[in-house]
mmCIF file of C-alpha atoms in Angstrom:
data_model
loop_
_atom_site.group_PDB
_atom_site.id
_atom_site.type_symbol
_atom_site.label_atom_id
_atom_site.label_comp_id
_atom_site.label_asym_id
_atom_site.label_seq_id
_atom_site.Cartn_x
_atom_site.Cartn_y
_atom_site.Cartn_z
ATOM 1 C CA UNK S 1 0.000 0.000 0.000
ATOM 2 C CA UNK S 2 1.193 3.521 -0.837
ATOM 3 C CA UNK S 3 -0.022 6.536 1.142
ATOM 4 C CA UNK S 4 0.367 9.999 -0.381
ATOM 5 C CA UNK S 5 -0.141 13.198 1.605
ATOM 6 C CA UNK S 6 -0.864 16.567 0.016
ATOM 7 C CA UNK S 7 -0.244 15.061 -3.389
ATOM 8 C CA UNK S 8 -1.357 15.522 -7.000
ATOM 9 C CA UNK S 9 -3.454 13.507 -9.429
ATOM 10 C CA UNK S 10 -0.415 12.643 -11.551
ATOM 11 C CA UNK S 11 1.412 11.308 -8.492
ATOM 12 C CA UNK S 12 -1.576 9.055 -7.728
ATOM 13 C CA UNK S 13 -1.511 7.698 -11.288
ATOM 14 C CA UNK S 14 2.208 6.930 -10.936
ATOM 15 C CA UNK S 15 1.663 5.266 -7.555
ATOM 16 C CA UNK S 16 -1.050 3.042 -9.033
ATOM 17 C CA UNK S 17 1.282 2.035 -11.857
ATOM 18 C CA UNK S 18 4.015 1.176 -9.374
ATOM 19 C CA UNK S 19 1.634 -0.879 -7.232
ATOM 20 C CA UNK S 20 0.375 -2.769 -10.287
ATOM 21 C CA UNK S 21 3.877 -3.600 -11.439
ATOM 22 C CA UNK S 22 4.804 -4.795 -7.970
ATOM 23 C CA UNK S 23 1.668 -6.960 -7.722
ATOM 24 C CA UNK S 24 1.811 -8.234 -11.310
ATOM 25 C CA UNK S 25 -1.745 -6.991 -11.906
ATOM 26 C CA UNK S 26 -3.097 -7.040 -15.453
ATOM 27 C CA UNK S 27 -5.467 -4.420 -16.816
ATOM 28 C CA UNK S 28 -7.604 -6.911 -18.738
ATOM 29 C CA UNK S 29 -8.588 -8.577 -15.472
ATOM 30 C CA UNK S 30 -10.799 -5.602 -14.572
ATOM 31 C CA UNK S 31 -14.505 -5.834 -15.367
ATOM 32 C CA UNK S 32 -15.295 -2.187 -14.581
ATOM 33 C CA UNK S 33 -14.387 0.923 -12.617
ATOM 34 C CA UNK S 34 -16.508 1.541 -9.518
ATOM 35 C CA UNK S 35 -16.499 5.160 -8.333
ATOM 36 C CA UNK S 36 -17.876 5.625 -4.813
ATOM 37 C CA UNK S 37 -18.865 9.097 -3.604
ATOM 38 C CA UNK S 38 -19.155 9.374 0.182
ATOM 39 C CA UNK S 39 -18.864 11.803 3.080
ATOM 40 C CA UNK S 40 -16.107 11.305 5.628
ATOM 41 C CA UNK S 41 -18.500 10.146 8.356
ATOM 42 C CA UNK S 42 -19.650 7.182 6.257
ATOM 43 C CA UNK S 43 -16.334 6.126 4.711
ATOM 44 C CA UNK S 44 -15.994 2.909 6.733
ATOM 45 C CA UNK S 45 -19.491 1.682 5.800
ATOM 46 C CA UNK S 46 -19.023 2.593 2.126
ATOM 47 C CA UNK S 47 -15.624 0.867 1.997
ATOM 48 C CA UNK S 48 -17.090 -2.282 3.512
ATOM 49 C CA UNK S 49 -19.956 -2.426 1.004
ATOM 50 C CA UNK S 50 -17.755 -1.596 -1.979
ATOM 51 C CA UNK S 51 -15.172 -4.211 -0.950
ATOM 52 C CA UNK S 52 -17.885 -6.885 -0.782
ATOM 53 C CA UNK S 53 -19.184 -5.907 -4.219
ATOM 54 C CA UNK S 54 -15.672 -5.763 -5.701
ATOM 55 C CA UNK S 55 -15.015 -9.305 -4.486
ATOM 56 C CA UNK S 56 -17.808 -10.499 -6.785
ATOM 57 C CA UNK S 57 -16.895 -8.202 -9.675
ATOM 58 C CA UNK S 58 -13.185 -7.524 -10.308
ATOM 59 C CA UNK S 59 -12.911 -3.769 -10.618
ATOM 60 C CA UNK S 60 -10.825 -0.713 -9.993
ATOM 61 C CA UNK S 61 -12.330 0.831 -6.880
ATOM 62 C CA UNK S 62 -12.079 4.628 -6.636
ATOM 63 C CA UNK S 63 -13.451 6.079 -3.404
ATOM 64 C CA UNK S 64 -13.939 9.850 -3.496
ATOM 65 C CA UNK S 65 -14.266 11.533 -0.099
ATOM 66 C CA UNK S 66 -15.253 15.172 -0.457
ATOM 67 C CA UNK S 67 -13.903 16.524 2.793
ATOM 68 C CA UNK S 68 -13.940 20.108 4.040
ATOM 69 C CA UNK S 69 -15.038 21.829 0.854
ATOM 70 C CA UNK S 70 -14.672 25.161 2.643
ATOM 71 C CA UNK S 71 -10.953 24.567 3.356
ATOM 72 C CA UNK S 72 -8.928 27.614 2.231
ATOM 73 C CA UNK S 73 -6.432 25.567 0.175
ATOM 74 C CA UNK S 74 -7.076 22.591 -2.124
ATOM 75 C CA UNK S 75 -5.449 19.371 -1.035
ATOM 76 C CA UNK S 76 -5.453 15.707 -2.016
ATOM 77 C CA UNK S 77 -4.529 12.798 0.246
ATOM 78 C CA UNK S 78 -4.616 9.318 -1.294
ATOM 79 C CA UNK S 79 -4.193 5.672 -0.359
ATOM 80 C CA UNK S 80 -3.295 3.327 -3.232
ATOM 81 C CA UNK S 81 -3.383 -0.438 -2.770
ATOM 82 C CA UNK S 82 -3.689 -3.743 -4.604
ATOM 83 C CA UNK S 83 -4.689 -6.766 -2.588
ATOM 84 C CA UNK S 84 -4.871 -4.764 0.639
ATOM 85 C CA UNK S 85 -7.578 -4.048 3.183
ATOM 86 C CA UNK S 86 -10.079 -3.157 0.413
ATOM 87 C CA UNK S 87 -9.966 -6.578 -1.172
ATOM 88 C CA UNK S 88 -7.901 -8.377 -3.789
ATOM 89 C CA UNK S 89 -8.381 -5.785 -6.543
ATOM 90 C CA UNK S 90 -7.089 -2.282 -7.190
ATOM 91 C CA UNK S 91 -8.328 0.399 -4.801
ATOM 92 C CA UNK S 92 -7.676 4.111 -4.341
ATOM 93 C CA UNK S 93 -9.151 6.208 -1.543
ATOM 94 C CA UNK S 94 -8.936 9.931 -2.262
ATOM 95 C CA UNK S 95 -9.720 12.603 0.317
ATOM 96 C CA UNK S 96 -10.222 15.974 -1.326
ATOM 97 C CA UNK S 97 -10.203 19.319 0.437
ATOM 98 C CA UNK S 98 -11.202 22.810 -0.652
ATOM 99 C CA UNK S 99 -12.064 23.645 -4.257
ATOM 100 C CA UNK S 100 -10.499 20.391 -5.458
ATOM 101 C CA UNK S 101 -13.473 18.538 -3.978
ATOM 102 C CA UNK S 102 -15.719 20.409 -6.440
ATOM 103 C CA UNK S 103 -13.596 19.210 -9.360
ATOM 104 C CA UNK S 104 -13.045 15.598 -8.338
ATOM 105 C CA UNK S 105 -13.317 14.476 -11.953
ATOM 106 C CA UNK S 106 -9.941 16.090 -12.695
ATOM 107 C CA UNK S 107 -8.327 13.448 -10.476
ATOM 108 C CA UNK S 108 -10.700 10.550 -11.192
ATOM 109 C CA UNK S 109 -10.761 10.610 -15.006
ATOM 110 C CA UNK S 110 -7.080 9.637 -15.497
ATOM 111 C CA UNK S 111 -7.599 6.733 -13.083
ATOM 112 C CA UNK S 112 -10.455 5.008 -14.933
ATOM 113 C CA UNK S 113 -9.630 1.504 -16.143
ATOM 114 C CA UNK S 114 -9.043 1.496 -19.885
ATOM 115 C CA UNK S 115 -11.924 0.195 -22.050
ATOM 116 C CA UNK S 116 -13.990 -0.776 -19.005
ATOM 117 C CA UNK S 117 -17.466 0.539 -18.118
ATOM 118 C CA UNK S 118 -17.812 3.006 -15.262
ATOM 119 C CA UNK S 119 -20.355 2.768 -12.443
ATOM 120 C CA UNK S 120 -20.778 5.658 -10.007
ATOM 121 C CA UNK S 121 -22.451 5.022 -6.650
ATOM 122 C CA UNK S 122 -23.464 7.735 -4.189
ATOM 123 C CA UNK S 123 -23.462 6.246 -0.704
ATOM 124 C CA UNK S 124 -25.083 9.286 0.870
ATOM 125 C CA UNK S 125 -28.135 11.294 -0.186
ATOM 126 C CA UNK S 126 -28.114 11.429 -4.003
ATOM 127 C CA UNK S 127 -27.719 14.762 -5.823
ATOM 128 C CA UNK S 128 -30.857 16.642 -6.814
ATOM 129 C CA UNK S 129 -29.686 16.337 -10.407
ATOM 130 C CA UNK S 130 -27.094 13.857 -11.582
ATOM 131 C CA UNK S 131 -25.819 16.514 -14.015
ATOM 132 C CA UNK S 132 -24.675 18.595 -11.031
ATOM 133 C CA UNK S 133 -21.974 15.972 -10.382
ATOM 134 C CA UNK S 134 -19.508 15.229 -13.213
ATOM 135 C CA UNK S 135 -18.692 11.935 -11.508
ATOM 136 C CA UNK S 136 -22.144 10.830 -12.613
ATOM 137 C CA UNK S 137 -22.082 12.439 -16.045
ATOM 138 C CA UNK S 138 -19.230 10.295 -17.388
ATOM 139 C CA UNK S 139 -20.557 7.038 -15.851
ATOM 140 C CA UNK S 140 -22.278 4.284 -17.825
ATOM 141 C CA UNK S 141 -24.405 3.327 -14.819
ATOM 142 C CA UNK S 142 -25.397 5.555 -11.911
ATOM 143 C CA UNK S 143 -26.505 4.004 -8.620
ATOM 144 C CA UNK S 144 -28.285 6.076 -5.979
ATOM 145 C CA UNK S 145 -30.050 5.200 -2.741
ATOM 146 C CA UNK S 146 -33.040 7.392 -1.921
ATOM 147 C CA UNK S 147 -33.289 5.636 1.451
ATOM 148 C CA UNK S 148 -30.390 7.877 2.546
ATOM 149 C CA UNK S 149 -32.467 11.020 1.951
ATOM 150 C CA UNK S 150 -34.491 12.695 4.750
ATOM 151 C CA UNK S 151 -37.686 12.119 2.708
ATOM 152 C CA UNK S 152 -37.107 8.969 0.638
ATOM 153 C CA UNK S 153 -40.372 9.155 -1.335
ATOM 154 C CA UNK S 154 -39.761 12.800 -2.293
ATOM 155 C CA UNK S 155 -36.215 11.832 -3.312
ATOM 156 C CA UNK S 156 -37.657 9.049 -5.471
ATOM 157 C CA UNK S 157 -39.838 11.611 -7.262
ATOM 158 C CA UNK S 158 -36.691 13.619 -7.974
ATOM 159 C CA UNK S 159 -35.049 10.515 -9.405
ATOM 160 C CA UNK S 160 -38.019 10.122 -11.753
ATOM 161 C CA UNK S 161 -37.905 13.782 -12.843
ATOM 162 C CA UNK S 162 -34.136 13.591 -13.410
ATOM 163 C CA UNK S 163 -34.092 10.076 -14.871
ATOM 164 C CA UNK S 164 -31.903 9.055 -17.803
ATOM 165 C CA UNK S 165 -31.261 5.508 -19.064
ATOM 166 C CA UNK S 166 -28.425 4.051 -17.006
ATOM 167 C CA UNK S 167 -29.841 5.306 -13.707
ATOM 168 C CA UNK S 168 -30.949 2.913 -10.999
ATOM 169 C CA UNK S 169 -31.596 3.028 -7.259
ATOM 170 C CA UNK S 170 -31.002 0.526 -4.472
ATOM 171 C CA UNK S 171 -34.656 0.926 -3.457
ATOM 172 C CA UNK S 172 -35.352 -1.036 -6.649
ATOM 173 C CA UNK S 173 -32.669 -3.645 -5.970
ATOM 174 C CA UNK S 174 -34.178 -4.356 -2.547
ATOM 175 C CA UNK S 175 -37.324 -5.817 -4.138
ATOM 176 C CA UNK S 176 -35.563 -8.158 -6.586
ATOM 177 C CA UNK S 177 -36.347 -11.193 -4.420
ATOM 178 C CA UNK S 178 -39.986 -10.158 -4.055
ATOM 179 C CA UNK S 179 -40.401 -9.773 -7.817
ATOM 180 C CA UNK S 180 -38.787 -13.152 -8.428
ATOM 181 C CA UNK S 181 -41.058 -15.000 -5.977
ATOM 182 C CA UNK S 182 -44.217 -13.274 -7.173
ATOM 183 C CA UNK S 183 -43.403 -14.052 -10.801
ATOM 184 C CA UNK S 184 -42.822 -17.697 -9.815
ATOM 185 C CA UNK S 185 -46.212 -17.765 -8.099
ATOM 186 C CA UNK S 186 -47.878 -17.024 -11.448
ATOM 187 C CA UNK S 187 -46.187 -19.928 -13.268
ATOM 188 C CA UNK S 188 -48.805 -22.011 -15.088
ATOM 189 C CA UNK S 189 -51.661 -19.571 -14.497
ATOM 190 C CA UNK S 190 -53.559 -17.907 -17.329
ATOM 191 C CA UNK S 191 -56.175 -15.927 -15.364
ATOM 192 C CA UNK S 192 -55.986 -12.143 -15.194
ATOM 193 C CA UNK S 193 -55.506 -10.405 -11.809
ATOM 194 C CA UNK S 194 -58.074 -7.810 -10.754
ATOM 195 C CA UNK S 195 -56.374 -5.990 -7.856
ATOM 196 C CA UNK S 196 -53.269 -6.017 -5.668
ATOM 197 C CA UNK S 197 -52.138 -4.711 -2.296
ATOM 198 C CA UNK S 198 -48.788 -4.367 -0.524
ATOM 199 C CA UNK S 199 -48.246 -4.489 3.223
ATOM 200 C CA UNK S 200 -45.483 -1.995 3.985
ATOM 201 C CA UNK S 201 -44.813 1.484 5.287
ATOM 202 C CA UNK S 202 -46.158 3.861 2.585
ATOM 203 C CA UNK S 203 -43.026 5.978 3.171
ATOM 204 C CA UNK S 204 -40.850 3.062 2.021
ATOM 205 C CA UNK S 205 -39.582 3.883 -1.512
ATOM 206 C CA UNK S 206 -39.139 0.182 -2.276
ATOM 207 C CA UNK S 207 -42.834 -0.408 -1.578
ATOM 208 C CA UNK S 208 -43.769 2.456 -3.897
ATOM 209 C CA UNK S 209 -41.552 1.083 -6.682
ATOM 210 C CA UNK S 210 -43.053 -2.368 -6.124
ATOM 211 C CA UNK S 211 -46.496 -0.827 -6.566
ATOM 212 C CA UNK S 212 -45.354 0.870 -9.764
ATOM 213 C CA UNK S 213 -43.974 -2.417 -11.092
ATOM 214 C CA UNK S 214 -47.215 -4.269 -10.312
ATOM 215 C CA UNK S 215 -49.339 -1.617 -12.002
ATOM 216 C CA UNK S 216 -47.046 -1.605 -15.043
ATOM 217 C CA UNK S 217 -47.051 -5.407 -15.354
ATOM 218 C CA UNK S 218 -50.578 -6.330 -14.265
ATOM 219 C CA UNK S 219 -52.521 -3.199 -15.170
ATOM 220 C CA UNK S 220 -54.481 -3.285 -11.911
ATOM 221 C CA UNK S 221 -54.894 -0.819 -9.026
ATOM 222 C CA UNK S 222 -52.353 -1.348 -6.229
ATOM 223 C CA UNK S 223 -52.731 -0.179 -2.638
ATOM 224 C CA UNK S 224 -49.786 0.315 -0.288
ATOM 225 C CA UNK S 225 -50.900 0.184 3.328
ATOM 226 C CA UNK S 226 -49.116 -0.144 6.659
ATOM 227 C CA UNK S 227 -49.549 -3.382 8.568
ATOM 228 C CA UNK S 228 -49.042 -4.514 12.133
ATOM 229 C CA UNK S 229 -45.883 -5.694 13.862
ATOM 230 C CA UNK S 230 -43.822 -8.331 12.050
ATOM 231 C CA UNK S 231 -41.367 -9.448 14.730
ATOM 232 C CA UNK S 232 -38.813 -6.768 13.974
ATOM 233 C CA UNK S 233 -38.648 -7.466 10.229
ATOM 234 C CA UNK S 234 -38.280 -4.201 8.340
ATOM 235 C CA UNK S 235 -39.267 -3.325 4.787
ATOM 236 C CA UNK S 236 -41.990 -5.086 2.839
ATOM 237 C CA UNK S 237 -44.138 -7.585 4.728
ATOM 238 C CA UNK S 238 -46.485 -9.068 2.121
ATOM 239 C CA UNK S 239 -48.019 -8.652 -1.328
ATOM 240 C CA UNK S 240 -51.493 -9.909 -2.227
ATOM 241 C CA UNK S 241 -52.852 -10.258 -5.765
ATOM 242 C CA UNK S 242 -56.552 -11.007 -6.297
ATOM 243 C CA UNK S 243 -57.236 -13.565 -9.049
ATOM 244 C CA UNK S 244 -60.381 -15.277 -10.325
ATOM 245 C CA UNK S 245 -60.341 -18.170 -7.865
ATOM 246 C CA UNK S 246 -58.895 -16.478 -4.816
ATOM 247 C CA UNK S 247 -55.624 -14.792 -3.917
ATOM 248 C CA UNK S 248 -51.933 -15.207 -4.631
ATOM 249 C CA UNK S 249 -49.689 -13.933 -1.847
ATOM 250 C CA UNK S 250 -46.021 -13.685 -0.957
ATOM 251 C CA UNK S 251 -45.422 -13.118 2.767
ATOM 252 C CA UNK S 252 -42.168 -12.548 4.606
ATOM 253 C CA UNK S 253 -41.627 -14.987 7.455
ATOM 254 C CA UNK S 254 -38.288 -13.698 8.755
ATOM 255 C CA UNK S 255 -35.180 -11.941 7.452
ATOM 256 C CA UNK S 256 -34.222 -14.981 5.375
ATOM 257 C CA UNK S 257 -37.399 -16.539 3.986
ATOM 258 C CA UNK S 258 -40.962 -16.048 2.813
ATOM 259 C CA UNK S 259 -43.982 -18.093 1.811
ATOM 260 C CA UNK S 260 -45.987 -18.343 -1.411
ATOM 261 C CA UNK S 261 -49.697 -19.149 -1.188
ATOM 262 C CA UNK S 262 -51.884 -19.897 -4.209
ATOM 263 C CA UNK S 263 -55.446 -21.188 -4.598
ATOM 264 C CA UNK S 264 -55.542 -24.972 -4.546
ATOM 265 C CA UNK S 265 -51.780 -25.344 -4.007
ATOM 266 C CA UNK S 266 -50.017 -26.107 -0.700
ATOM 267 C CA UNK S 267 -48.101 -23.216 0.832
ATOM 268 C CA UNK S 268 -44.390 -23.160 0.018
ATOM 269 C CA UNK S 269 -41.559 -21.614 1.989
ATOM 270 C CA UNK S 270 -38.701 -20.210 -0.102
ATOM 271 C CA UNK S 271 -35.605 -18.014 0.418
ATOM 272 C CA UNK S 272 -36.351 -14.275 0.630
ATOM 273 C CA UNK S 273 -33.230 -12.770 2.150
ATOM 274 C CA UNK S 274 -32.834 -9.166 3.244
ATOM 275 C CA UNK S 275 -29.549 -8.356 1.511
ATOM 276 C CA UNK S 276 -26.832 -6.224 3.024
ATOM 277 C CA UNK S 277 -25.562 -3.102 1.295
ATOM 278 C CA UNK S 278 -22.588 -4.871 -0.288
ATOM 279 C CA UNK S 279 -24.810 -7.602 -1.720
ATOM 280 C CA UNK S 280 -27.231 -5.005 -3.098
ATOM 281 C CA UNK S 281 -24.394 -3.159 -4.810
ATOM 282 C CA UNK S 282 -22.994 -6.423 -6.195
ATOM 283 C CA UNK S 283 -26.425 -7.221 -7.612
ATOM 284 C CA UNK S 284 -26.471 -3.908 -9.482
ATOM 285 C CA UNK S 285 -22.969 -4.464 -10.837
ATOM 286 C CA UNK S 286 -24.179 -7.610 -12.598
ATOM 287 C CA UNK S 287 -25.571 -5.493 -15.417
ATOM 288 C CA UNK S 288 -24.110 -2.541 -17.246
ATOM 289 C CA UNK S 289 -26.925 -2.080 -19.759
ATOM 290 C CA UNK S 290 -29.964 0.119 -19.092
ATOM 291 C CA UNK S 291 -32.621 -1.301 -16.757
ATOM 292 C CA UNK S 292 -35.824 -0.719 -18.755
ATOM 293 C CA UNK S 293 -37.964 -2.606 -16.222
ATOM 294 C CA UNK S 294 -36.916 -0.181 -13.491
ATOM 295 C CA UNK S 295 -37.649 2.721 -15.844
ATOM 296 C CA UNK S 296 -41.160 1.380 -16.517
ATOM 297 C CA UNK S 297 -41.871 0.889 -12.805
ATOM 298 C CA UNK S 298 -40.610 4.377 -11.954
ATOM 299 C CA UNK S 299 -42.588 5.923 -14.819
ATOM 300 C CA UNK S 300 -45.807 4.177 -13.798
ATOM 301 C CA UNK S 301 -45.414 5.153 -10.163
ATOM 302 C CA UNK S 302 -44.456 8.781 -10.815
ATOM 303 C CA UNK S 303 -46.855 9.414 -13.669
ATOM 304 C CA UNK S 304 -44.027 10.620 -15.942
ATOM 305 C CA UNK S 305 -44.376 8.649 -19.193
ATOM 306 C CA UNK S 306 -41.690 7.020 -21.339
ATOM 307 C CA UNK S 307 -38.694 7.387 -19.053
ATOM 308 C CA UNK S 308 -36.869 4.639 -20.922
ATOM 309 C CA UNK S 309 -37.252 6.645 -24.134
ATOM 310 C CA UNK S 310 -35.190 9.554 -22.816
ATOM 311 C CA UNK S 311 -31.685 10.235 -24.052
ATOM 312 C CA UNK S 312 -28.943 8.623 -22.003
ATOM 313 C CA UNK S 313 -26.607 11.542 -22.722
ATOM 314 C CA UNK S 314 -25.991 13.972 -19.874
ATOM 315 C CA UNK S 315 -24.146 17.272 -19.906
ATOM 316 C CA UNK S 316 -22.538 18.655 -16.787
ATOM 317 C CA UNK S 317 -24.436 21.547 -15.201
ATOM 318 C CA UNK S 318 -22.034 23.556 -13.055
ATOM 319 C CA UNK S 319 -23.333 24.467 -9.615
ATOM 320 C CA UNK S 320 -21.040 25.907 -6.973
ATOM 321 C CA UNK S 321 -22.278 24.876 -3.503
ATOM 322 C CA UNK S 322 -19.963 27.493 -2.023
ATOM 323 C CA UNK S 323 -22.114 30.239 -3.539
ATOM 324 C CA UNK S 324 -25.052 30.431 -1.168
ATOM 325 C CA UNK S 325 -26.787 33.068 -3.257
ATOM 326 C CA UNK S 326 -26.574 31.068 -6.488
ATOM 327 C CA UNK S 327 -29.979 29.993 -7.830
ATOM 328 C CA UNK S 328 -30.792 26.333 -7.435
ATOM 329 C CA UNK S 329 -31.447 24.510 -10.681
ATOM 330 C CA UNK S 330 -33.970 21.823 -9.849
ATOM 331 C CA UNK S 331 -35.435 19.274 -12.228
ATOM 332 C CA UNK S 332 -39.024 19.774 -13.413
ATOM 333 C CA UNK S 333 -41.574 18.792 -10.812
ATOM 334 C CA UNK S 334 -43.027 15.328 -11.162
ATOM 335 C CA UNK S 335 -46.777 14.879 -10.780
ATOM 336 C CA UNK S 336 -47.915 13.184 -7.603
ATOM 337 C CA UNK S 337 -48.035 9.402 -8.047
ATOM 338 C CA UNK S 338 -51.496 7.958 -8.427
ATOM 339 C CA UNK S 339 -52.774 5.033 -6.444
ATOM 340 C CA UNK S 340 -49.889 5.037 -3.998
#
């Protein structure tokens, strides 16, 4: 591991080259570049999640810590390692001070793995507009987590208003297991559902996206309503779909499993794990292409049509957070979601 204090971007590039030569690392072994944007207070948690994801997907891990933007002098401290505490791959942790933190791309761009896709993940509250952050503009995939925002549902509406193909959110990844089990419950059935309901906190963005997905796929009204205590299990509790001869339901039993019930079929218990942050990120890194199913669910929930038909090209919109009097450029307001 090489630690550089008050250094420059070119010195970091040279240090990475030296570490790679010493470790015998080969560039073609990298599947992608993962850029992580995080505040200092959450660095340990972000490193842990990114390391777990990088173990499943060989990548160059670039962790950008925007620290003390109001510092009077720009400064860069960096830690460069291969096969160190951040896993077996290549990793660089960069702490940026002062105005340099507002131009992080000037350091990050030369460090991107050659001919490999780029994924940017914001650990903390996502930006109001992705175009405000050049670290998102040059990325092929952009991963946010509205659950980190003070009002997750309002943040999800912003993600819909600002959406471009290549965007995704971990609120969507958290319902992958639910969608898989519910789709399996419909195997062999030809009847058409008439209604659906979800047991969850209406303020849970994952529940709202689940409702959007159900409405987009089934074309039926979907209600999201709070339910009683579920032995400390957080998140979604159950989904019920009304069919001609009764009800199809998926119900969480505990943090690891759930049950499927169907008319005339014995109840089955199947895995339905609540994934940790690293596993959620690894799941998103499985695909680099646009997630049109997520776009359809978000469009149906938000009421903004044809999100997947938008251009995937973004242009950087400069906004200086140091200028308190500068006007805020917000995305167009999204209509209130119907049936949520």
